[in-house]
Structures are given as structure tokens and as C-alpha cells.
Coordinates of C-alpha atoms and ligand atoms in Angstrom, one line a residue:
X1 CA 0.0 0.0 0.0
X2 CA 1.2 3.5 -0.6
X3 CA 2.6 5.0 2.6
X4 CA -0.2 7.4 3.0
X5 CA -2.9 4.8 3.1
X6 CA -0.8 2.9 5.6
X7 CA -0.6 6.1 7.7
X8 CA -4.2 6.8 7.6
X9 CA -5.2 3.2 8.1
X10 CA -3.1 3.1 11.3
X11 CA -4.5 6.5 12.3
X12 CA -0.9 7.8 12.6
X13 CA -0.4 11.5 12.2
X14 CA 3.4 11.6 12.1
X15 CA 6.3 9.5 10.8
X16 CA 9.1 8.4 13.2
X17 CA 11.1 11.5 12.3
X18 CA 8.1 13.7 13.1
X19 CA 7.2 14.4 9.5
X20 CA 3.4 15.2 9.5
X21 CA 1.0 13.5 7.1
X22 CA 0.8 16.8 5.2
X23 CA 4.6 16.8 4.8
X24 CA 4.7 13.2 3.6
X25 CA 1.9 13.6 1.2
X26 CA 3.2 16.8 -0.3
X27 CA 6.7 15.3 -0.5
X28 CA 5.4 12.3 -2.4
X29 CA 3.4 14.4 -4.7
X30 CA 6.5 16.6 -5.5
X31 CA 8.5 13.4 -6.2
X32 CA 5.8 12.2 -8.5
X33 CA 5.6 15.4 -10.5
X34 CA 9.4 15.5 -10.6
X35 CA 9.6 12.1 -12.2
X36 CA 7.0 13.0 -14.8
X37 CA 8.7 16.3 -15.6
X38 CA 12.1 14.5 -15.8
X39 CA 10.5 12.2 -18.4
X40 CA 9.2 15.1 -20.6
X41 CA 12.4 17.1 -20.2
X42 CA 14.5 14.1 -21.2
X43 CA 12.3 13.7 -24.3
X44 CA 12.8 17.5 -25.0
X45 CA 16.5 17.1 -24.6
X46 CA 16.7 14.3 -27.2
X47 CA 14.7 16.4 -29.7
X48 CA 16.7 19.6 -29.0
X49 CA 20.0 17.7 -29.3
X50 CA 18.8 16.2 -32.6
X51 CA 17.9 19.6 -34.0
X52 CA 21.3 21.0 -32.9
X53 CA 23.2 18.2 -34.6
X54 CA 21.0 18.4 -37.7
X55 CA 21.8 22.1 -38.0
X56 CA 25.5 21.2 -37.6
X57 CA 25.1 18.7 -40.4
X58 CA 25.8 15.7 -38.2
X59 CA 22.6 13.8 -38.9
X60 CA 20.6 12.7 -41.9
X61 CA 17.5 14.6 -40.6
X62 CA 16.3 17.7 -42.4
X63 CA 14.8 20.9 -41.2
X64 CA 11.4 20.5 -42.8
X65 CA 9.8 23.7 -41.5
X66 CA 12.2 26.6 -41.7
X67 CA 9.4 29.0 -41.4
X68 CA 8.2 27.6 -38.1
X69 CA 11.8 27.6 -36.9
X70 CA 11.9 31.3 -37.7
X71 CA 8.7 32.0 -35.8
X72 CA 10.1 30.1 -32.8
X73 CA 13.3 32.1 -32.9
X74 CA 11.2 35.3 -33.1
X75 CA 9.2 34.2 -30.0
X76 CA 12.4 33.5 -28.1
X77 CA 13.8 36.9 -29.3
X78 CA 16.8 35.2 -30.9
X79 CA 18.9 36.6 -33.8
X80 CA 17.8 34.6 -36.8
X81 CA 19.3 36.9 -39.4
X82 CA 22.1 34.4 -40.3
X83 CA 19.7 31.9 -41.8
X84 CA 18.1 28.5 -41.0
X85 CA 21.0 26.6 -39.6
X86 CA 22.1 29.4 -37.3
X87 CA 18.6 29.9 -36.1
X88 CA 18.3 26.2 -35.4
X89 CA 21.5 26.2 -33.4
X90 CA 20.3 29.3 -31.4
X91 CA 16.9 27.8 -30.7
X92 CA 18.2 24.3 -29.8
X93 CA 20.9 25.8 -27.6
X94 CA 18.3 27.9 -25.8
X95 CA 16.3 24.8 -25.1
X96 CA 19.3 22.8 -24.0
X97 CA 20.3 25.6 -21.7
X98 CA 16.7 25.7 -20.3
X99 CA 16.9 22.0 -19.7
X100 CA 20.4 21.4 -18.4
X101 CA 22.2 24.5 -17.3
X102 CA 21.6 26.6 -14.2
X103 CA 19.8 29.8 -14.9
X104 CA 17.1 32.0 -13.3
X105 CA 14.2 31.4 -15.6
X106 CA 13.4 29.0 -18.4
X107 CA 13.1 31.0 -21.6
X108 CA 10.6 28.6 -23.1
X109 CA 8.4 29.4 -20.1
X110 CA 8.8 33.1 -20.1
X111 CA 8.5 33.5 -23.9
X112 CA 5.6 31.1 -24.6
X113 CA 3.1 31.9 -21.8
X114 CA 0.9 35.0 -21.9
X115 CA 2.3 38.0 -20.1
X116 CA -0.4 38.0 -17.4
X117 CA 0.3 34.3 -16.7
X118 CA 4.0 35.0 -16.5
X119 CA 3.4 37.8 -14.0
X120 CA 1.2 35.6 -11.8
X121 CA 3.8 32.8 -11.8
X122 CA 6.6 35.3 -11.2
X123 CA 4.8 36.7 -8.1
X124 CA 4.4 33.2 -6.7
X125 CA 8.0 32.2 -7.3
X126 CA 6.8 29.6 -9.8
X127 CA 8.9 30.4 -12.8
X128 CA 11.3 27.5 -13.0
X129 CA 15.1 27.8 -13.4
X130 CA 16.6 25.1 -15.6
X131 CA 15.0 21.7 -15.4
X132 CA 18.3 20.4 -14.1
X133 CA 18.5 22.8 -11.2
X134 CA 14.9 22.3 -10.3
X135 CA 15.3 18.5 -10.2
X136 CA 18.5 18.9 -8.2
X137 CA 16.6 21.0 -5.6
X138 CA 13.6 18.6 -5.7
X139 CA 15.9 15.6 -5.0
X140 CA 17.5 17.5 -2.2
X141 CA 14.3 18.8 -0.6
X142 CA 12.6 15.5 -0.6
X143 CA 15.6 13.6 1.0
X144 CA 15.0 12.6 4.6
X145 CA 15.2 15.4 7.1
X146 CA 15.2 18.3 4.6
X147 CA 12.1 20.2 3.5
X148 CA 9.2 19.7 5.8
X149 CA 6.9 22.6 4.9
X150 CA 4.0 21.3 2.8
X151 CA 3.2 24.6 1.2
X152 CA 6.8 25.0 0.0
X153 CA 6.7 21.5 -1.3
X154 CA 3.5 22.0 -3.3
X155 CA 4.7 25.4 -4.6
X156 CA 7.8 23.5 -5.9
X157 CA 5.6 21.0 -7.5
X158 CA 3.8 23.9 -9.3
X159 CA 7.2 25.2 -10.5
X160 CA 8.0 21.7 -11.8
X161 CA 4.6 21.6 -13.5
X162 CA 5.4 24.8 -15.3
X163 CA 8.8 23.4 -16.3
X164 CA 7.0 20.4 -17.6
X165 CA 4.8 22.6 -19.8
X166 CA 7.9 24.4 -21.2
X167 CA 9.4 21.0 -21.9
X168 CA 6.3 19.8 -23.8
X169 CA 6.5 23.0 -25.9
X170 CA 10.2 22.4 -26.7
X171 CA 9.4 18.8 -27.9
X172 CA 6.3 19.7 -29.8
X173 CA 7.7 22.8 -31.5
X174 CA 11.1 21.2 -32.5
X175 CA 9.4 18.0 -33.7
X176 CA 7.3 20.1 -36.1
X177 CA 10.5 21.9 -37.3
X178 CA 12.2 18.5 -38.0
X179 CA 9.3 16.4 -39.2
X180 CA 6.6 18.8 -40.4
X181 CA 3.5 20.4 -38.9
X182 CA 0.6 18.0 -38.8
X183 CA -2.3 18.6 -41.1
X184 CA -5.6 16.7 -41.1
X185 CA -5.1 13.1 -42.1
X186 CA -7.3 10.0 -42.3
X187 CA -6.3 6.8 -40.8
X188 CA -7.6 3.8 -38.7
X189 CA -7.4 2.4 -35.2
X190 CA -7.8 -1.1 -33.8
X191 CA -5.9 -4.3 -33.3
X192 CA -6.9 -5.3 -36.8
X193 CA -4.7 -2.7 -38.4
X194 CA -2.2 -5.5 -38.2
X195 CA -1.9 -7.3 -41.5
X196 CA -1.7 -11.1 -41.6
X197 CA 0.2 -11.0 -44.9
X198 CA 2.8 -8.5 -44.0
X199 CA 5.8 -8.1 -41.7
X200 CA 4.1 -6.2 -38.8
X201 CA 6.3 -3.7 -36.9
X202 CA 4.7 -2.0 -33.9
X203 CA 6.4 1.3 -32.9
X204 CA 5.8 2.2 -29.3
X205 CA 6.9 4.9 -26.8
X206 CA 7.1 8.7 -27.2
X207 CA 10.1 10.2 -29.1
X208 CA 9.5 10.1 -32.8
X209 CA 13.1 10.4 -33.8
X210 CA 13.7 6.8 -34.7
X211 CA 10.1 6.0 -35.7
X212 CA 10.2 8.7 -38.4
X213 CA 13.1 6.7 -39.9
X214 CA 11.3 3.4 -39.6
X215 CA 8.3 4.8 -41.4
X216 CA 10.4 6.2 -44.2
X217 CA 12.5 3.0 -44.5
X218 CA 9.4 0.7 -44.6
X219 CA 9.2 1.6 -48.3
X220 CA 12.8 0.8 -49.0
X221 CA 13.1 -1.4 -52.1
X222 CA 15.8 -3.7 -50.7
X223 CA 13.9 -4.3 -47.5
X224 CA 10.7 -4.9 -49.4
X225 CA 12.5 -7.4 -51.7
X226 CA 13.7 -9.4 -48.7
X227 CA 10.2 -9.2 -47.1
X228 CA 8.8 -10.7 -50.3
X229 CA 11.5 -13.3 -50.4
X230 CA 10.3 -14.4 -46.9
X231 CA 6.7 -14.8 -48.2
X232 CA 5.3 -11.5 -46.9
X233 CA 3.6 -9.0 -49.2
X234 CA 5.2 -6.0 -47.5
X235 CA 6.1 -4.2 -44.3
X236 CA 3.3 -2.9 -42.2
X237 CA 4.2 -0.2 -39.6
X238 CA 1.6 0.4 -36.9
X239 CA 1.7 2.7 -33.9
X240 CA 1.1 2.2 -30.2
X241 CA 0.7 4.9 -27.5
X242 CA 2.2 8.3 -28.1
X243 CA 4.9 7.4 -30.6
X244 CA 1.9 6.0 -32.5
X245 CA 0.2 9.3 -32.2
X246 CA 3.2 11.1 -33.6
X247 CA 3.5 9.1 -36.8
X248 CA -0.3 9.1 -37.1
X249 CA -0.3 12.9 -37.0
X250 CA 2.3 13.3 -39.7
X251 CA 2.0 10.2 -41.9
X252 CA -1.4 8.7 -41.2
X253 CA 0.3 5.5 -39.8
X254 CA -2.6 3.5 -38.3
X255 CA -2.9 2.9 -34.5
X256 CA -2.9 -0.5 -33.0
X257 CA -3.8 0.6 -29.5
X258 CA -3.0 2.7 -26.5
X259 CA -1.2 2.1 -23.2
X260 CA -3.4 -0.7 -21.8
X261 CA -3.4 -2.6 -25.1
X262 CA 0.3 -3.0 -25.7
X263 CA 0.3 -6.6 -24.4
X264 CA -2.8 -7.4 -26.4
X265 CA -1.2 -6.2 -29.7
X266 CA 1.6 -8.8 -29.1
X267 CA -0.9 -11.5 -28.1
X268 CA -2.3 -11.5 -31.7
X269 CA 0.9 -13.5 -32.5
X270 CA 1.2 -11.4 -35.6
X271 CA 3.9 -9.0 -34.5
X272 CA 7.4 -9.5 -35.9
X273 CA 9.0 -6.7 -34.0
X274 CA 7.8 -4.6 -31.2
X275 CA 10.0 -1.5 -31.1
X276 CA 10.0 0.6 -28.0
X277 CA 11.8 4.0 -27.4
X278 CA 10.9 5.5 -24.0
X279 CA 8.1 5.7 -21.5
X280 CA 4.8 3.9 -20.9
X281 CA 6.5 0.6 -21.9
X282 CA 5.2 -2.1 -19.5
X283 CA 7.9 -4.7 -18.6
X284 CA 5.2 -7.4 -19.1
X285 CA 5.5 -7.0 -22.9
X286 CA 8.5 -9.4 -22.5
X287 CA 6.4 -12.0 -20.8
X288 CA 3.7 -11.9 -23.5
X289 CA 6.3 -11.9 -26.3
X290 CA 7.9 -14.9 -24.8
X291 CA 4.8 -16.9 -25.8
X292 CA 5.2 -15.9 -29.5
X293 CA 7.9 -15.2 -32.0
X294 CA 7.7 -11.5 -31.4
X295 CA 11.1 -9.7 -31.0
X296 CA 11.0 -6.9 -28.4
X297 CA 13.5 -4.3 -29.5
X298 CA 14.5 -1.5 -27.1
X299 CA 16.3 1.5 -28.6
X300 CA 17.1 4.0 -26.0
X301 CA 19.4 3.8 -23.0
X302 CA 16.8 5.1 -20.5
X303 CA 14.3 2.3 -21.2
X304 CA 15.9 -1.1 -21.5
X305 CA 14.2 -4.3 -20.8
X306 CA 16.3 -7.2 -19.4
X307 CA 15.6 -9.7 -22.1
X308 CA 15.0 -7.5 -25.1
X309 CA 17.2 -7.1 -28.1
X310 CA 18.8 -3.6 -27.8
X311 CA 19.6 -1.7 -30.9
X312 CA 20.8 1.7 -29.7
X313 CA 19.4 4.8 -31.3
X314 CA 21.9 7.6 -31.9
X315 CA 20.9 10.8 -33.8
X316 CA 24.0 10.5 -36.0
X317 CA 23.3 6.9 -37.1
X318 CA 19.5 6.8 -37.1
X319 CA 19.3 5.2 -40.5
X320 CA 21.6 2.4 -39.6
X321 CA 19.6 1.5 -36.5
X322 CA 16.3 1.7 -38.4
X323 CA 17.6 -0.6 -41.1
X324 CA 18.9 -3.1 -38.6
X325 CA 15.5 -3.1 -36.8
X326 CA 13.5 -3.7 -40.1
X327 CA 15.9 -6.4 -41.2
X328 CA 15.4 -8.1 -37.8
X329 CA 11.6 -7.9 -38.3
X330 CA 11.7 -9.2 -41.8
X331 CA 14.0 -12.1 -40.8
X332 CA 11.5 -12.9 -38.0
X333 CA 8.4 -13.2 -40.4
X334 CA 9.0 -16.9 -41.2
X335 CA 9.2 -17.7 -37.5
X336 CA 5.6 -16.6 -37.0
X337 CA 3.6 -19.5 -35.4
X338 CA 0.2 -20.8 -36.1
X339 CA -1.3 -19.5 -32.9
X340 CA -2.5 -16.1 -34.2
X341 CA -5.6 -14.1 -33.7
X342 CA -6.9 -11.1 -35.5
X343 CA -10.2 -9.6 -34.3
X344 CA -12.9 -9.8 -36.9
X345 CA -14.3 -6.7 -38.6
X346 CA -12.7 -3.5 -39.8
X347 CA -10.6 -1.1 -37.8
X348 CA -12.3 2.2 -36.9
X349 CA -11.8 5.2 -39.2
X350 CA -10.5 8.4 -37.8
X351 CA -9.3 11.9 -38.7
X352 CA -6.3 13.2 -36.9
X353 CA -3.6 15.9 -37.5
X354 CA -5.0 19.0 -35.8
X355 CA -2.4 21.6 -34.9
X356 CA -2.5 25.3 -34.0
X357 CA -1.3 26.1 -37.5
X358 CA -4.0 24.0 -39.3
X359 CA -6.7 25.5 -37.1
X360 CA -5.5 29.0 -37.9
X361 CA -5.2 28.0 -41.6
X362 CA -8.8 27.0 -41.8
X363 CA -10.0 30.0 -39.8
X364 CA -8.0 32.4 -41.9
X365 CA -10.2 31.3 -44.9
X366 CA -13.1 32.8 -43.0
X367 CA -11.2 35.9 -41.8
X368 CA -7.8 36.3 -43.5
X369 CA -6.8 39.3 -41.5
X370 CA -7.9 38.1 -38.1
X371 CA -8.1 34.2 -38.0
X372 CA -8.9 33.9 -34.3
X373 CA -11.9 36.2 -34.6
X374 CA -14.3 33.6 -36.0
X375 CA -13.4 31.3 -33.1
X376 CA -13.9 34.0 -30.6
X377 CA -17.2 35.1 -32.2
X378 CA -18.5 31.5 -32.0
X379 CA -17.5 31.2 -28.4
X380 CA -19.1 34.6 -27.6
X381 CA -22.3 33.6 -29.3
X382 CA -22.4 30.3 -27.5
X383 CA -22.2 28.2 -30.7
X384 CA -19.1 26.9 -29.0
X385 CA -20.1 26.9 -25.4
X386 CA -16.5 26.2 -24.3
X387 CA -13.6 23.9 -24.9
X388 CA -12.3 20.9 -22.9
X389 CA -9.1 19.1 -23.4
X390 CA -9.2 15.3 -22.8
X391 CA -5.7 14.2 -22.0
X392 CA -3.6 11.4 -20.6
X393 CA -3.7 7.7 -20.2
X394 CA -6.4 5.0 -20.3
X395 CA -6.6 3.3 -16.9
X396 CA -7.3 -0.1 -15.5
X397 CA -8.6 1.5 -12.4
X398 CA -11.8 2.4 -14.2
X399 CA -13.5 0.9 -17.2
X400 CA -10.9 1.7 -19.8
X401 CA -11.9 4.2 -22.5
X402 CA -15.4 4.6 -20.9
X403 CA -14.6 7.7 -18.8
X404 CA -13.1 9.6 -21.7
X405 CA -15.9 8.6 -24.1
X406 CA -18.7 9.5 -21.7
X407 CA -17.2 12.9 -20.9
X408 CA -16.6 13.6 -24.6
X409 CA -20.2 12.7 -25.6
X410 CA -21.8 14.5 -22.7
X411 CA -19.8 17.7 -23.4
X412 CA -20.2 17.8 -27.2
X413 CA -24.0 17.4 -26.7
X414 CA -23.8 20.7 -24.8
X415 CA -21.9 22.3 -27.6
X416 CA -18.5 22.1 -26.0
X417 CA -15.6 21.6 -28.4
X418 CA -13.5 18.6 -27.4
X419 CA -9.8 18.5 -28.0
X420 CA -8.0 15.3 -27.2
X421 CA -4.4 14.1 -27.0
X422 CA -2.5 11.0 -26.1
X423 CA -4.3 7.8 -25.1
X424 CA -7.5 9.9 -24.4
X425 CA -7.7 10.7 -28.1
X426 CA -7.3 7.1 -29.0
X427 CA -10.1 6.1 -26.6
X428 CA -12.3 8.6 -28.4
X429 CA -11.1 7.2 -31.8
X430 CA -12.1 3.7 -30.8
X431 CA -15.6 5.0 -30.0
X432 CA -15.7 6.5 -33.5
X433 CA -15.7 10.1 -32.3
X434 CA -12.9 11.2 -34.6
X435 CA -15.1 11.0 -37.7
X436 CA -17.3 13.5 -39.5
X437 CA -20.3 11.2 -38.8
X438 CA -19.8 11.6 -35.1
X439 CA -20.8 15.3 -35.3
X440 CA -24.4 13.9 -35.0
X441 CA -23.6 13.6 -31.3
X442 CA -22.9 17.3 -31.0
X443 CA -25.4 19.9 -30.0
X444 CA -27.1 21.7 -32.9
X445 CA -25.0 24.9 -32.4
X446 CA -21.7 23.1 -32.3
X447 CA -22.8 20.9 -35.2
X448 CA -23.3 24.1 -37.3
X449 CA -19.8 25.3 -36.5
X450 CA -18.3 21.8 -37.4
X451 CA -20.2 21.8 -40.6
X452 CA -19.0 25.2 -41.6
X453 CA -15.4 24.5 -40.7
X454 CA -15.5 21.2 -42.6
X455 CA -16.7 22.9 -45.7
X456 CA -14.2 25.7 -45.3
X457 CA -11.4 23.1 -44.9
X458 CA -12.5 21.5 -48.2
X459 CA -13.5 18.3 -46.5
X460 CA -17.0 18.3 -47.9
X461 CA -18.1 17.0 -44.5
X462 CA -18.2 18.3 -41.0
X463 CA -15.1 18.3 -38.9
X464 CA -15.1 15.6 -36.2
X465 CA -16.5 16.7 -32.8
X466 CA -13.2 15.6 -31.2
X467 CA -10.1 17.2 -32.5
X468 CA -7.0 15.0 -32.2
X469 CA -4.2 17.3 -31.3
X470 CA -1.5 14.7 -31.1
X471 CA 0.6 12.9 -28.5
X472 CA 0.9 13.8 -24.8
X473 CA 3.7 16.2 -25.5
X474 CA 1.4 18.0 -27.9
X475 CA -0.6 19.2 -24.9
X476 CA 2.0 22.0 -25.5
X477 CA 0.1 22.9 -28.7
X478 CA -3.1 23.3 -26.6
X479 CA -1.2 25.6 -24.1
X480 CA -0.1 27.7 -27.1
X481 CA -3.6 27.9 -28.5
X482 CA -5.2 28.8 -25.1
X483 CA -2.4 31.4 -24.6
X484 CA -3.1 33.0 -28.0
X485 CA -6.9 33.1 -27.2
X486 CA -6.3 34.7 -23.9
X487 CA -3.9 37.3 -25.3
X488 CA -6.3 38.1 -28.1
X489 CA -9.2 38.6 -25.7
X490 CA -7.0 40.5 -23.3
X491 CA -7.9 38.3 -20.4
X492 CA -5.8 35.8 -18.3
X493 CA -6.0 32.1 -19.2
X494 CA -7.9 31.5 -16.0
X495 CA -10.8 33.5 -17.2
X496 CA -11.4 31.5 -20.4
X497 CA -14.3 29.1 -20.7
X498 CA -12.0 26.1 -20.9
X499 CA -10.9 23.1 -18.8
X500 CA -9.0 19.9 -19.0
X501 CA -9.8 16.4 -18.0
X502 CA -7.4 13.5 -17.3
X503 CA -10.3 11.1 -16.6
X504 CA -8.1 8.0 -16.6
X505 CA -4.7 9.3 -15.6
X506 CA -2.1 6.9 -14.2
X507 CA 1.5 8.1 -15.0
X508 CA 3.7 10.6 -13.2
X509 CA 3.8 12.4 -16.5
X510 CA 0.1 13.0 -16.3
X511 CA 0.5 14.3 -12.8
X512 CA 3.2 16.7 -14.1
X513 CA 1.0 18.0 -17.0
X514 CA -2.0 18.4 -14.7
X515 CA 0.0 20.3 -12.1
X516 CA 1.4 22.5 -14.9
X517 CA -2.0 23.2 -16.3
X518 CA -3.4 24.2 -12.9
X519 CA -0.4 26.5 -12.4
X520 CA -1.1 28.2 -15.8
X521 CA -4.7 28.8 -14.7
X522 CA -6.6 25.9 -16.1
X523 CA -9.0 23.8 -14.1
X524 CA -8.2 20.1 -14.4
X525 CA -10.6 17.2 -13.7
X526 CA -9.0 13.9 -12.5
X527 CA -11.1 10.8 -12.8
X528 CA -8.8 8.6 -10.7
X529 CA -8.2 9.9 -7.1
X530 CA -4.6 10.9 -6.6
X531 CA -2.7 9.6 -3.6
X532 CA -3.2 12.8 -1.5
X533 CA -6.4 12.2 0.4
X534 CA -4.5 11.4 3.6
X535 CA -3.7 15.1 3.9
X536 CA -6.6 17.5 4.2
X537 CA -4.1 20.4 3.9
X538 CA -2.7 19.1 0.5
X539 CA -6.2 18.4 -0.7
X540 CA -7.2 21.9 0.1
X541 CA -4.1 23.4 -1.6
X542 CA -4.8 21.4 -4.8
X543 CA -8.6 21.8 -5.0
X544 CA -9.2 25.3 -3.5
X545 CA -6.2 27.4 -2.5
X546 CA -4.6 26.9 -5.9
X547 CA -7.5 28.7 -7.6
X548 CA -6.9 31.8 -5.4
X549 CA -3.2 31.6 -6.2
X550 CA -2.9 30.4 -9.8
X551 CA -6.5 30.6 -11.1
X552 CA -6.6 26.8 -11.8
X553 CA -7.6 23.9 -9.5
X554 CA -8.1 20.2 -9.5
X555 CA -11.5 18.7 -9.5
X556 CA -11.6 15.0 -8.5
X557 CA -14.6 13.1 -9.6
X558 CA -14.6 9.4 -10.5
X559 CA -18.0 9.3 -12.1
X560 CA -17.7 10.6 -15.7
X561 CA -21.3 11.8 -15.8
X562 CA -20.9 13.8 -12.7
X563 CA -17.5 15.0 -13.9
X564 CA -19.1 16.3 -17.1
X565 CA -21.6 18.3 -15.1
X566 CA -18.8 19.8 -13.0
X567 CA -16.9 20.7 -16.2
X568 CA -20.0 22.3 -17.6
X569 CA -20.6 24.3 -14.4
X570 CA -17.0 25.5 -14.5
X571 CA -17.5 26.7 -18.1
X572 CA -20.8 28.3 -17.2
X573 CA -19.2 30.2 -14.4
X574 CA -16.3 31.4 -16.6
X575 CA -18.8 32.5 -19.3
X576 CA -20.8 34.4 -16.8
X577 CA -17.8 36.2 -15.5
X578 CA -16.9 37.2 -19.1
X579 CA -20.5 38.5 -19.5
X580 CA -21.4 35.8 -22.1
X581 CA -24.7 34.0 -22.3
X582 CA -24.7 31.0 -20.0
Ligands
LIG1 NI1 0.4 10.5 -21.8 FE1 -0.3 8.3 -20.1 FE2 1.6 7.2 -22.0 FE3 1.0 8.9 -23.9 FE4 -0.7 7.2 -23.1 S1 -0.3 6.5 -21.0 S2 0.3 10.4 -19.6 S3 -1.0 9.4 -23.3 S4 1.1 6.7 -24.0 S5 2.2 9.4 -22.2

């Protein structure tokens, strides 16, 4: 049992050293947020380092979006006059400095958040220094006999949450620069995206650096020739979890499943190679793979599995690693056993690929000089009652997918625009909510907006009522969009009729994102109770006091129907305060 349950079960109020329940709970929460933030910052560091080495001509990657790079440089107030490579070096070095070196304030935090948010955070001492220095302090503070003040511990968690947001933005922005800005794309989801006639390669994890190469190389003539020589008709790359979301967004690669389904994908007996980079990789994949011919291949030093084949990814030699992986997969095809199972029926259709840029692109067709205006007008009129981001994992602590789907359907019925990322987006996709046809579940006013935008985008059909904004790190996109809306309206983020919901959260990363969102002024629903209930003081800090300080708070509600009502009430209150019809 987690220590706090043990404490409350035994009716103890203090540890042997005298640490109060409040101290213990706050300390554990800080450690949890710290681990989540470390994961996102480590991802950001991999991407920033790849951008830097690419600009220095040390990798085979290309800068696909020089224009976006220039806008990032402008945002960071960097000198970009010397051209693309120099701007990339400047931007990547700024990120690396934010992540690794000691400094007073992360530039990706101070440059990307609205001015009013920055001021609030500054006043509360919640602007992070570098990630490295924050984590050093976190490790120190939480060591035995050091920080015992629960308020200071929770404020530090808020600062780490803000650093987490900045790390998400680094990853999301630089991945666009290297691999392209997502645009609407059609694809499919379901275990049956696996193909019995092809060499199936599942790409799993989070950092799309190697998976981009795997997707590219899956069309390689030589590899296809050897796949055919083994009796396969081709190479089928499918995605799992957030790496899956990344390659879905940019290349339409179909999704096999989300975090809770990784073992099931292997249990089809149809997977030649299960390639994992970092994060959300359950060690049990090895036990399941042992029953089949599936090769588990790990690729990054942070996430090795004891019995897996390890093919190390290095930015400078990404093509070599990708080729070795696909050769291994092809060679494994003939070892496939007879014990296979593919669910009957067709995978579900979906549309993904929403980004701030594509949204603005469509909106600018309605109002070229002021693209945000049509969005704001529709929010003001109530055609869009508000917007809610569904984020995070799917969880075995609730009926998986059901919480996300119930909340999405309930909210869209009330004309709330639903944006989704990560495994939450995949849950909605499995329920068919990422299709134009699903706009039938939306309220009439939202349906009208989706229809108009679909026509404007040239789709000839309404936009789906759930907009797939990408992987978990792409929550950074949503932060940027919310910030732009707030700045345009001249109000703080906390006053917008928006909220977030992590209805099935389970990872430390989700805790870090949620904490960061609250610190930026967004109210966040949690559908799984976090391990804080032993401390009334911490509960009050997270669910009440945080609203007075930061403008955002946590709402904890396990029942998705009740949670939807709470989210709607929150939006109503915000609309009322803005003087909009409720
Ligand atoms: Ni994010 Fe959850 Fe993992 Fe992605 Fe899925 S489990 S917190 S959504 S894959 S990170």
C-alpha cells in the first residue's frame, strides 16, 4: 500500500522522524511530479539535441519547417538573421540551456506563456530555473530530514509543472521543425490494423526520432524485396501509444492501441517486431512476447528491458539503427507461429492531424486578417459553449476508455468543443468520435460550426467533434492555443471558458502535466483519485487554494457523468464572468 494509506489506516499523524501527514503527502506528490517532468524534459533534450546536430550537419535529418523555426526564434527573441542553420543552433541551444544549465528562468516558459500568466507565476516564485537545477533541488528537498513545509513542497511541484509545460512545448515545436507540422489526415485504429500477410512492426513509446526513420524505410526497395522473399507481401508499420500518435499525425500511420493494449497487440501472435523507445512501456510485454515469435527491441538507454534485443538509437546513425530493426523484423516473419488471432471486422476510421497552424489556416479562410476572430465570435455567441481538453492515459482503475468517451459525448451534446491528445484521443477514436459522422452527437449549435469548418477546410463533410491534437507532449500545442486566445481577448488564461480532464490518468507524466496546467490557470478534472487524500491540507491546496493563487484547480470526480456536469458548471461560471450568455 502507498505509505499514506498505511498512515491513515493506522491512524498515525506523524512518521518516526516527526514528518506530518501533510509533509509526507506533499513530498510524495512533489517526487511524482518531478519524475513526470524529468521524463518530458528528457524527451525534449533528445529532440533539441537532434535539432542542434542536424543544423551542424551531423545527422541525416532535415529541417522540414524553416518558417516555423523562424517563428520560434522570433518568439524567443533570438537573432535569426544568419539563416536557418544558425537559427536552429540558437533555438536548440536555448532549449538545452533551459533543460540542463543553471539559470534564473526557463526561456521557453517566459516566452511562450501570456504576459499575465508570466506575472502571476513570477509573483508566486513559480517560474522554473533550468530543469536540471529544479530537479536537483527537488531531490535534495525530498531527501529525509530536509524540506518539511507542505506549502513550499506544493509550490515547488507547481514550478516543476510549469517546467513540464515548457518541456512539452520544446518537444512539440522542434518535432514540427524537423518532421513537419501535422495537417488533417485520415487513418484507422484497432488491433486489426495488423496485416496477416505483411511483416508487422509496432512502434511504441514517445520520441518520434527513430520511428520517423522506420516509417520512411518501410518503403525501401531492398527491404521490401527481402520481405517478399520471406513470403510477406510488404512491411506494415503500426503505432502504439504516443509514438503511434506522432506518426499518425504526420504520416497517417494506423494505430494498433493505447497504453493498456500493448500486451494485447503482441498477443495477436502477428507482430514480428515490437520496437520501444521511452516511457509507458510495460515490462510485461516481454512475458507476453515470450509466448510468441515477437522480438521486443529497445532502442534508448533510458528504457531497457532485461531480455530484449537492444539496438541503440543515436541521432548521427539513425538510418543504420532503423535498417537493422527492419531487417530483424523481416527475418522474423518466417518464425511466426500458427497461434495467431486477429479480431474480426474492420478497424475504426479516424481523422487526426490537428495543430494550431492547421486550425488557424482553416479559420483564416473565413477571416484572413484576423483568423482567431471567427473562433472568438463563435465562443461569444455560444455556438461553441467552451472547450475541454481530454488528455492522458487510459486506466485499468476504471472501465478503460469509458470515462473519456462518456465525458466527450456529454460535453459535445452541450456544444462544448472537445480537443484530445494521447491515449485519451485514442479512446475517443475507438468509439468512432474522430469521424465527421460523429458530429451527430454534438449539440445543434456546435454541429453548425463543425459543418462550416469542414466545408471551409475543403473536407466536404463536417469536422469531427473531437479534434485529435496529437501525443501527450502535444498538450504543448493546446497551451499555445489557449495562450493565444487569452492574449487576443486581453484576459488571463484562468478567465477562459475552458478546462482539461485527465479522466483515466495513471502516469507521473500525467501528474506533471495536470499540475502545470493548474499553475497556468486551467482547471483540471481527475477521474482517478490521486494519492493525496490522507492530507486535508494538501487536498485543500490542490482543489481550493490553488485557484486563489494560480487561477486553476483540480476537480476530483470518479463518475464521468458527474464529472461532465462539473466541467460544464465550470465553463458556465467562466462564461458568466466574461459577460457571455450562459
Ligand atoms: Ni500520456 Fe499516459 Fe503514455 Fe502517452 Fe498514453 S499512457 S500520460 S498518453 S502513451 S504518455
